[in-house]
Short mmCIF file of C-alpha atoms in Angstrom, two decimals:
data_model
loop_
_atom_site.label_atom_id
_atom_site.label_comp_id
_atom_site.label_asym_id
_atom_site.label_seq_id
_atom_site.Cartn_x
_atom_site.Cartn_y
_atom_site.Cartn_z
CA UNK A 1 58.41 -3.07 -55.01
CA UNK A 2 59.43 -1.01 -51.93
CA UNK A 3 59.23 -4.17 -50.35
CA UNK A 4 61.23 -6.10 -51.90
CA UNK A 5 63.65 -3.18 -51.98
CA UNK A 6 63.67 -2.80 -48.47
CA UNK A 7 64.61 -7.22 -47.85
CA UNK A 8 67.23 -6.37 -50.30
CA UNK A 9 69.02 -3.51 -48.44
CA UNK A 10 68.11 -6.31 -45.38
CA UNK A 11 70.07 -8.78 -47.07
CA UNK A 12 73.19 -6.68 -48.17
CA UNK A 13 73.39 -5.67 -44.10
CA UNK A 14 73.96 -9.38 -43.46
CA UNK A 15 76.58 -9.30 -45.73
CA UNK A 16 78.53 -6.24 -45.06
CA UNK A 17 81.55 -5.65 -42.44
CA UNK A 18 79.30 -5.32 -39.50
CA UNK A 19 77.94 -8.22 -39.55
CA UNK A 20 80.88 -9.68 -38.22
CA UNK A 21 80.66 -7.39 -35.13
CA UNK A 22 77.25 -8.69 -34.17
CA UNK A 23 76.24 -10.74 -31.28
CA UNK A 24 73.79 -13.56 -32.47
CA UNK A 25 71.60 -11.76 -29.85
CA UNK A 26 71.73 -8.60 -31.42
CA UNK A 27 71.25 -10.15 -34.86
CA UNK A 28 68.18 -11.69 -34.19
CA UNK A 29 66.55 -8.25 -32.30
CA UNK A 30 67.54 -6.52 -35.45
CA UNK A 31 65.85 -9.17 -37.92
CA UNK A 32 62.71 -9.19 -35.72
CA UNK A 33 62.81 -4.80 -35.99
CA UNK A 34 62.88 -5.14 -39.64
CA UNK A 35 59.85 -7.58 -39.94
CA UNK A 36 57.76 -5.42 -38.40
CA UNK A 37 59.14 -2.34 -40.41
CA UNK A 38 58.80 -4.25 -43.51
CA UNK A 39 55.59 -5.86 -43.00
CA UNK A 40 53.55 -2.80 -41.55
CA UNK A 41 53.02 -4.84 -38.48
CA UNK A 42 50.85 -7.90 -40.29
CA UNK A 43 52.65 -11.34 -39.43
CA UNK A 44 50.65 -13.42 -41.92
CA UNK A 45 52.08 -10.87 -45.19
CA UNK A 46 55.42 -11.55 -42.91
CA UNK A 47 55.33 -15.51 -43.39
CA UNK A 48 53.60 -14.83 -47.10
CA UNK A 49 55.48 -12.52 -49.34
CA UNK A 50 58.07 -11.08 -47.32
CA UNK A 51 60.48 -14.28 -46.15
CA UNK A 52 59.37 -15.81 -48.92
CA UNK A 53 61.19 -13.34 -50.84
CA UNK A 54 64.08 -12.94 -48.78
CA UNK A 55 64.69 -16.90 -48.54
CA UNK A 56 65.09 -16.28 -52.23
CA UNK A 57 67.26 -13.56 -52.19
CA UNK A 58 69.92 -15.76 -49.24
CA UNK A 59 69.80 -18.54 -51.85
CA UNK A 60 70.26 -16.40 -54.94
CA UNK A 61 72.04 -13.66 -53.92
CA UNK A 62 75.22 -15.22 -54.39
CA UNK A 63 77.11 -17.70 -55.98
CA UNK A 64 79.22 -18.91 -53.16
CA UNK A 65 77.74 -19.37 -50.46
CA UNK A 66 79.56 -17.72 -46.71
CA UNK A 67 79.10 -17.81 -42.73
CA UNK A 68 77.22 -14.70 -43.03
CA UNK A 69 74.63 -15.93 -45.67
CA UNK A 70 74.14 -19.17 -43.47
CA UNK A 71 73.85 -17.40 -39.64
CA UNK A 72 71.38 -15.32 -41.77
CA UNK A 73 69.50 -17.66 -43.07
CA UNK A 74 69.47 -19.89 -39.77
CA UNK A 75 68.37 -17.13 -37.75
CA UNK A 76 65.52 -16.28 -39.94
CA UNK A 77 63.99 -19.21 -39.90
CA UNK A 78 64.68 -19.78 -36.18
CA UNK A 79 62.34 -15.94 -36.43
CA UNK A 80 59.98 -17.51 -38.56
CA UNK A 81 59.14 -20.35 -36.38
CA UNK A 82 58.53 -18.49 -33.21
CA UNK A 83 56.23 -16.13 -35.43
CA UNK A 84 54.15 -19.17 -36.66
CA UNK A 85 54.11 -20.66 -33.29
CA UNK A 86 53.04 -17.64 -31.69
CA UNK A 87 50.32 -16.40 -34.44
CA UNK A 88 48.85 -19.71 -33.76
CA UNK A 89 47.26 -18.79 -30.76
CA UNK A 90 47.07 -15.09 -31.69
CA UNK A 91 43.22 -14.85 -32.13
CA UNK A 92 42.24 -16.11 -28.94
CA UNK A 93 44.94 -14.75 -26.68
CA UNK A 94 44.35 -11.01 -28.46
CA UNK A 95 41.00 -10.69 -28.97
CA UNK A 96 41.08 -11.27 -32.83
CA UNK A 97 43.88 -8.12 -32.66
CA UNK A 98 46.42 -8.68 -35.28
CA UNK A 99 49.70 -9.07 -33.34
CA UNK A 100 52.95 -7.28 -35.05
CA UNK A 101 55.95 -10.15 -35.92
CA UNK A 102 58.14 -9.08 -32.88
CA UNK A 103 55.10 -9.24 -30.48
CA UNK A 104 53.79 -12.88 -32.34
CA UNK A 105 58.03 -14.17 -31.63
CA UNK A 106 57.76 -13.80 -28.28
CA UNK A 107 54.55 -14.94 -27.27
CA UNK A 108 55.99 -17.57 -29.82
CA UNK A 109 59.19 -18.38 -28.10
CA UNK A 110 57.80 -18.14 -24.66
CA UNK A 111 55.06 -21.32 -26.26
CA UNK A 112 58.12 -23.29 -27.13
CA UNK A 113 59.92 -22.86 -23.84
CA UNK A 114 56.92 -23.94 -22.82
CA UNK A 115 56.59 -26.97 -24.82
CA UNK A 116 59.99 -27.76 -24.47
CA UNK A 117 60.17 -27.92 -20.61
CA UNK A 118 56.61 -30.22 -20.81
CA UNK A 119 58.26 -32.47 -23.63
CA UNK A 120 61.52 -33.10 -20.52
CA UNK A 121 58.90 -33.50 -17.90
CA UNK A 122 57.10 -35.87 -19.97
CA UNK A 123 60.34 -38.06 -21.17
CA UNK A 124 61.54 -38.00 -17.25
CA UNK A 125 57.97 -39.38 -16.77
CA UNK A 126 58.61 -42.72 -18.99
CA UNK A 127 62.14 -42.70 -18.41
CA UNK A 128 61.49 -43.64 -15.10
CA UNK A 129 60.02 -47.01 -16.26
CA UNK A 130 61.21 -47.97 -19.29
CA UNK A 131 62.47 -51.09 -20.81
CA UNK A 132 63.93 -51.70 -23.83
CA UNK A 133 63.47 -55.17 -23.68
CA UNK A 134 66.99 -55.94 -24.78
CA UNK A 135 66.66 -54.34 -28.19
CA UNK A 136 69.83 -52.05 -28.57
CA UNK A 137 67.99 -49.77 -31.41
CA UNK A 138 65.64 -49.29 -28.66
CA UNK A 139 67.60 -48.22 -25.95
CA UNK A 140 70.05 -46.54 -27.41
CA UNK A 141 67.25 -44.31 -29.29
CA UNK A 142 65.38 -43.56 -25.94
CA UNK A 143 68.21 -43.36 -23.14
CA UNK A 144 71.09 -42.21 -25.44
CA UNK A 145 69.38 -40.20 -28.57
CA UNK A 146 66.60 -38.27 -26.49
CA UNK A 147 68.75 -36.88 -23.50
CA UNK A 148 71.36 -35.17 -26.29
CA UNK A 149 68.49 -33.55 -27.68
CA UNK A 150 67.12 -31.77 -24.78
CA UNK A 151 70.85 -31.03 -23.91
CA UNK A 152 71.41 -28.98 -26.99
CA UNK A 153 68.23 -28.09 -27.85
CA UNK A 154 68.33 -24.13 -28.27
CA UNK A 155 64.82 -22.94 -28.44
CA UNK A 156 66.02 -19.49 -29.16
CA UNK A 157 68.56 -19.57 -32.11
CA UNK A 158 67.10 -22.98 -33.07
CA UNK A 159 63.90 -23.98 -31.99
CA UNK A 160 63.71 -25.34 -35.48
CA UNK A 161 65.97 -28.37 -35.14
CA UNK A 162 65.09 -31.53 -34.17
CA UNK A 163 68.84 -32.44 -34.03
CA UNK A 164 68.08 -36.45 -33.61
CA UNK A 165 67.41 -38.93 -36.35
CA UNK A 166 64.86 -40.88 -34.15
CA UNK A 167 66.26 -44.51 -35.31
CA UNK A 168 63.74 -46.33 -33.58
CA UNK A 169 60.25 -46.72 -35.72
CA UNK A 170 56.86 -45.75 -34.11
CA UNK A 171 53.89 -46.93 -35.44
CA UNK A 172 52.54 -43.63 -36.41
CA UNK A 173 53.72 -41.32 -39.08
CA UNK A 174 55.66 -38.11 -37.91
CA UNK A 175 55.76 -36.01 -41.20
CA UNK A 176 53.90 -33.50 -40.74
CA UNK A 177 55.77 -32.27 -37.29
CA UNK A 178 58.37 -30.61 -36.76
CA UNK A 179 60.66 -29.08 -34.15
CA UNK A 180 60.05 -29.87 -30.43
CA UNK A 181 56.22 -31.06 -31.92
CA UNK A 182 58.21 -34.14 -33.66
CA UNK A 183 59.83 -34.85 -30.27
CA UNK A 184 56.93 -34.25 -28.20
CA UNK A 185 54.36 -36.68 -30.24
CA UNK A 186 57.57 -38.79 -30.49
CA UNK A 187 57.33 -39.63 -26.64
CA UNK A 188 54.04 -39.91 -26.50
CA UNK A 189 54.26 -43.04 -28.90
CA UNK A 190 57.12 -44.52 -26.64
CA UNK A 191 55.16 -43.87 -23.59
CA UNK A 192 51.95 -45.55 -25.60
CA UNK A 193 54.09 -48.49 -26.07
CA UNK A 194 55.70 -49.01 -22.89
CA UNK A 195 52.01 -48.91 -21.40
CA UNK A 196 51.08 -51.73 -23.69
CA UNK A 197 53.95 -54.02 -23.19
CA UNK A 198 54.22 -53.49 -19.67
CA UNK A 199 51.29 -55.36 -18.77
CA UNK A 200 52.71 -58.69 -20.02
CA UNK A 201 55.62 -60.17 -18.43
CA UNK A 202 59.15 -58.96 -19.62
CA UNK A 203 60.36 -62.18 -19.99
CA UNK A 204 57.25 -63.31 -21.81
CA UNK A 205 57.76 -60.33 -24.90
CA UNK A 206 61.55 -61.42 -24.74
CA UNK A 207 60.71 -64.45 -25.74
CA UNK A 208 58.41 -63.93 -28.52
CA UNK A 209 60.85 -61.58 -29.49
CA UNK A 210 63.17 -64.08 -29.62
CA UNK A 211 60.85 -66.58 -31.39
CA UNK A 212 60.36 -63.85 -34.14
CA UNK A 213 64.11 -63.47 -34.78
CA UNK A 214 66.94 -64.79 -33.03
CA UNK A 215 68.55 -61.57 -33.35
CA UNK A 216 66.11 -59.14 -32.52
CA UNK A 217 68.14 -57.43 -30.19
CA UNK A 218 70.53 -55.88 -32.66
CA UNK A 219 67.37 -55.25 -35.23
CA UNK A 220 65.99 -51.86 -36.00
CA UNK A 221 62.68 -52.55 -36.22
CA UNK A 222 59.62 -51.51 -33.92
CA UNK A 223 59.17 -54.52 -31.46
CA UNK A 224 55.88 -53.64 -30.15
CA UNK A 225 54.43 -54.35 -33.68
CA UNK A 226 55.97 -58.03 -33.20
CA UNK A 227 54.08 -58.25 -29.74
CA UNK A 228 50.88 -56.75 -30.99
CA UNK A 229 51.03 -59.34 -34.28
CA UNK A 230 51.57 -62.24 -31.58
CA UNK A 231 48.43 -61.18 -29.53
CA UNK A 232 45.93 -61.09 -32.37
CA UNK A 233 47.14 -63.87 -34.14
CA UNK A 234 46.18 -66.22 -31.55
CA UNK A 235 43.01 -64.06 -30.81
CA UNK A 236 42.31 -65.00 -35.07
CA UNK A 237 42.91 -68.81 -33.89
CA UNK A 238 39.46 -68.46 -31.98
CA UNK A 239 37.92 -68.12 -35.30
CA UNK A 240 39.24 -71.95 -36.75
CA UNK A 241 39.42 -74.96 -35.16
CA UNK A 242 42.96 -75.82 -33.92
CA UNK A 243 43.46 -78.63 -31.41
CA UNK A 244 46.37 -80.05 -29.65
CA UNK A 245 47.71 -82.18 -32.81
CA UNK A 246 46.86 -79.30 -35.53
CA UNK A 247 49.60 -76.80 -36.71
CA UNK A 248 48.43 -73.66 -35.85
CA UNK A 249 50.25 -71.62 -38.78
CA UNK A 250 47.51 -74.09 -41.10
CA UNK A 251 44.35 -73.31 -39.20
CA UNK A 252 45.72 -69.49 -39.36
CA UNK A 253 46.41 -69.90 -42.61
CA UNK A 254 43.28 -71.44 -43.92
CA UNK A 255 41.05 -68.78 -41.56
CA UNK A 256 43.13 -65.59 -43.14
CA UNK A 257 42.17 -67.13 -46.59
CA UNK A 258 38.38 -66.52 -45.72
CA UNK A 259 38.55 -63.05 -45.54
CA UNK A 260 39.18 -60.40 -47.62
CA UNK A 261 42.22 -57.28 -46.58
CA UNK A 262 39.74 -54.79 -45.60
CA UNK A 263 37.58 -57.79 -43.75
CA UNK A 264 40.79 -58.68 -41.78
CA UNK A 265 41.53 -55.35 -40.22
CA UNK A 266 37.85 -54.68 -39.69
CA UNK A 267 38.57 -57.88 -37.43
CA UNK A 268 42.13 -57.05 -36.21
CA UNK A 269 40.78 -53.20 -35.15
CA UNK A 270 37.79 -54.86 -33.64
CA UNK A 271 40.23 -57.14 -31.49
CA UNK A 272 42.61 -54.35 -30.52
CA UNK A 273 39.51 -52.44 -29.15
CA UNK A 274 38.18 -55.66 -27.19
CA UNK A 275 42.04 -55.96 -25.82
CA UNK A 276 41.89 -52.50 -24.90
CA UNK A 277 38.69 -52.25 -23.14
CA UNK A 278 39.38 -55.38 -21.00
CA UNK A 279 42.97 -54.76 -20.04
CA UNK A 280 43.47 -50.47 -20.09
CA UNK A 281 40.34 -49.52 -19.52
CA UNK A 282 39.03 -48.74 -22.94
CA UNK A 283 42.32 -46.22 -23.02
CA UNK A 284 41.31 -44.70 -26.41
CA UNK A 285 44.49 -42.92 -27.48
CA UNK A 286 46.29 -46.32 -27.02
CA UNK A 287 44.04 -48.16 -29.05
CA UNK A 288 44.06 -45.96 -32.10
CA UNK A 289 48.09 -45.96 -31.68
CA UNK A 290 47.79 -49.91 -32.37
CA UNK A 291 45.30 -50.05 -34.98
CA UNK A 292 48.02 -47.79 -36.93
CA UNK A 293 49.47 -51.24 -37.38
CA UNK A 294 47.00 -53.47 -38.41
CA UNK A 295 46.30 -51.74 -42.49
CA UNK A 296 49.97 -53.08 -42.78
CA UNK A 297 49.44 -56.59 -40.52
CA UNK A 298 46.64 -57.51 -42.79
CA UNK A 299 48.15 -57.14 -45.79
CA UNK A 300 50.79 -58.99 -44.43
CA UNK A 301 49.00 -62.02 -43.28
CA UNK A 302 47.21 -62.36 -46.52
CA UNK A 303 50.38 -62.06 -48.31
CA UNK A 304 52.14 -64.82 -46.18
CA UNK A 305 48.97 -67.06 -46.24
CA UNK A 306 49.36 -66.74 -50.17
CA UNK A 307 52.94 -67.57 -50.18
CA UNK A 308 52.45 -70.32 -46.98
CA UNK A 309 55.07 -68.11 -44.81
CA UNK A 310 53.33 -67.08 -42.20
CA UNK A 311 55.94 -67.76 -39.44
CA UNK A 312 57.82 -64.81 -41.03
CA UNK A 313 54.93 -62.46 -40.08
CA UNK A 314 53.50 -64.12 -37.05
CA UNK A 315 54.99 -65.97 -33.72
CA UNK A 316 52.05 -68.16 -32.49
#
């Protein structure tokens, strides 16, 4: 009950006269004083009880809703963050010693100044190479998108944002990341991709691009996928017999109606790792980054060999 007192008489500071004569700076030393004063110096009651309870009081406190309660709110979960981030590492770095909130959001903050200057090194990196293969989505996303996020990027009052939508797909999910993790992991995939691509000819992916859709240049989907379905469609070819005078969408066709889903991406994962191994070296993160497609590729295929439509799911 003292507790919850003490957030409350917390809360009612934000909201008083003063408030407007604070610096953001001096805000945020002030929020992380009170988490240690409130939480007896234990950052894991901190991220538990305590801002649990005082999220509730910001959104109930009042009925309309002001710049104060926002910048409050904001702030505290720009505190919050750092906290988590630095707690993470908190056993190992302090001998199992329980680190007090404003010690944990500094050794926080310093990790994601940290992380963020690695994430700009990193896009530089692929920048340096990249093609977008004509696809507008695609370059737009990765030379347009990704430099106005590391130029207002503000890992101290908002290390929480990810402040871009990230328009272009990957081929992994990015749910359960957030902040500068999201963008980091985000890069990675590009970075995955333009490895992959750029061992084939540009003009050669342009024009199964192309074959795939006319318009694929103004499309939003990802175009590696397209690539990757051309590749192991004709490696599935090997299986049937298809000669110079046979259509090759039948012999696909009547070899994807042999197999079962599950059988036809134990085949399609087997062929990305053979692909892998010969041409990147066996590069394992790369190969688990394109068997993230092929759950979706063979239900697709046996759905199109169903329906006789394959040319809408493969170019071959």
């Amino acid at each position: 009950m003292e507790t919850i007192i003490r957030l409350q008489e917390i809360f009612y500071l934000f909201k008083n006269e003063c408030m407007d004569n604070l610096t953001d700076d001096e805000l945020l030393e002030f929020m992380k004083e009170q988490f240690d004063t409130v939480c007896f110096g234990d950052p894991d009651y901190l991220k538990g009880t305590c801002l649990a309870v005082f999220a509730e009081a910001i959104r109930s406190g009042y009925r309309d809703y002001c710049k104060k309660e926002g910048r409050a709110e904001h702030l505290m979960q720009a505190v919050l963050y750092c906290i988590e981030e630095g707690c993470r590492q908190s056993a190992a770095l302090a001998g199992g010693r329980k680190l007090f909130a404003k010690e944990s959001y500094q050794r926080g903050y310093e990790l994601v100044k940290e992380k963020a200057r690695l994430c700009l090194k990193q896009y530089n990196e692929m920048l340096s190479g990249f093609c977008s293969y004509g696809n507008e989505n695609y370059y737009d996303t990765v030379c347009k998108a990704l430099p106005g996020f590391f130029r207002t990027y503000d890992g101290r009052f908002a290390p929480q944002e990810t402040i871009i939508t990230m328009d272009y797909p990957v081929l992994l999910p990015l749910h359960q990341l957030t902040e500068i993790d999201v963008i980091e992991r985000y890069i990675s995939y590009i970075q995955l991709e333009q490895v992959f691509l750029g061992a084939f000819e540009e003009e050669k992916v342009c024009r199964v691009l192309g074959m795939f859709q006319k318009n694929y240049r103004r499309q939003f989907y990802n175009i590696c996928s397209v690539f990757l379905r051309h590749l192991l469609g004709t490696i599935l070819l090997r299986f049937g017999k298809c000669g110079k005078t046979e259509d090759r969408y039948t012999v696909l066709r009547e070899i994807v109606q042999g197999y079962s889903k599950e059988e036809l991406k134990g085949i399609l994962n087997q062929a990305v790792d053979a692909l892998v191994c010969k041409m990147w070296e066996g590069q394992q993160e790369l190969a688990e980054y394109l068997k993230a497609d092929t759950e979706e590729y063979s239900a697709a295929l046996v759905r199109a060999a169903e329906n006789d439509c394959l040319p809408a799911v493969v170019v071959l």
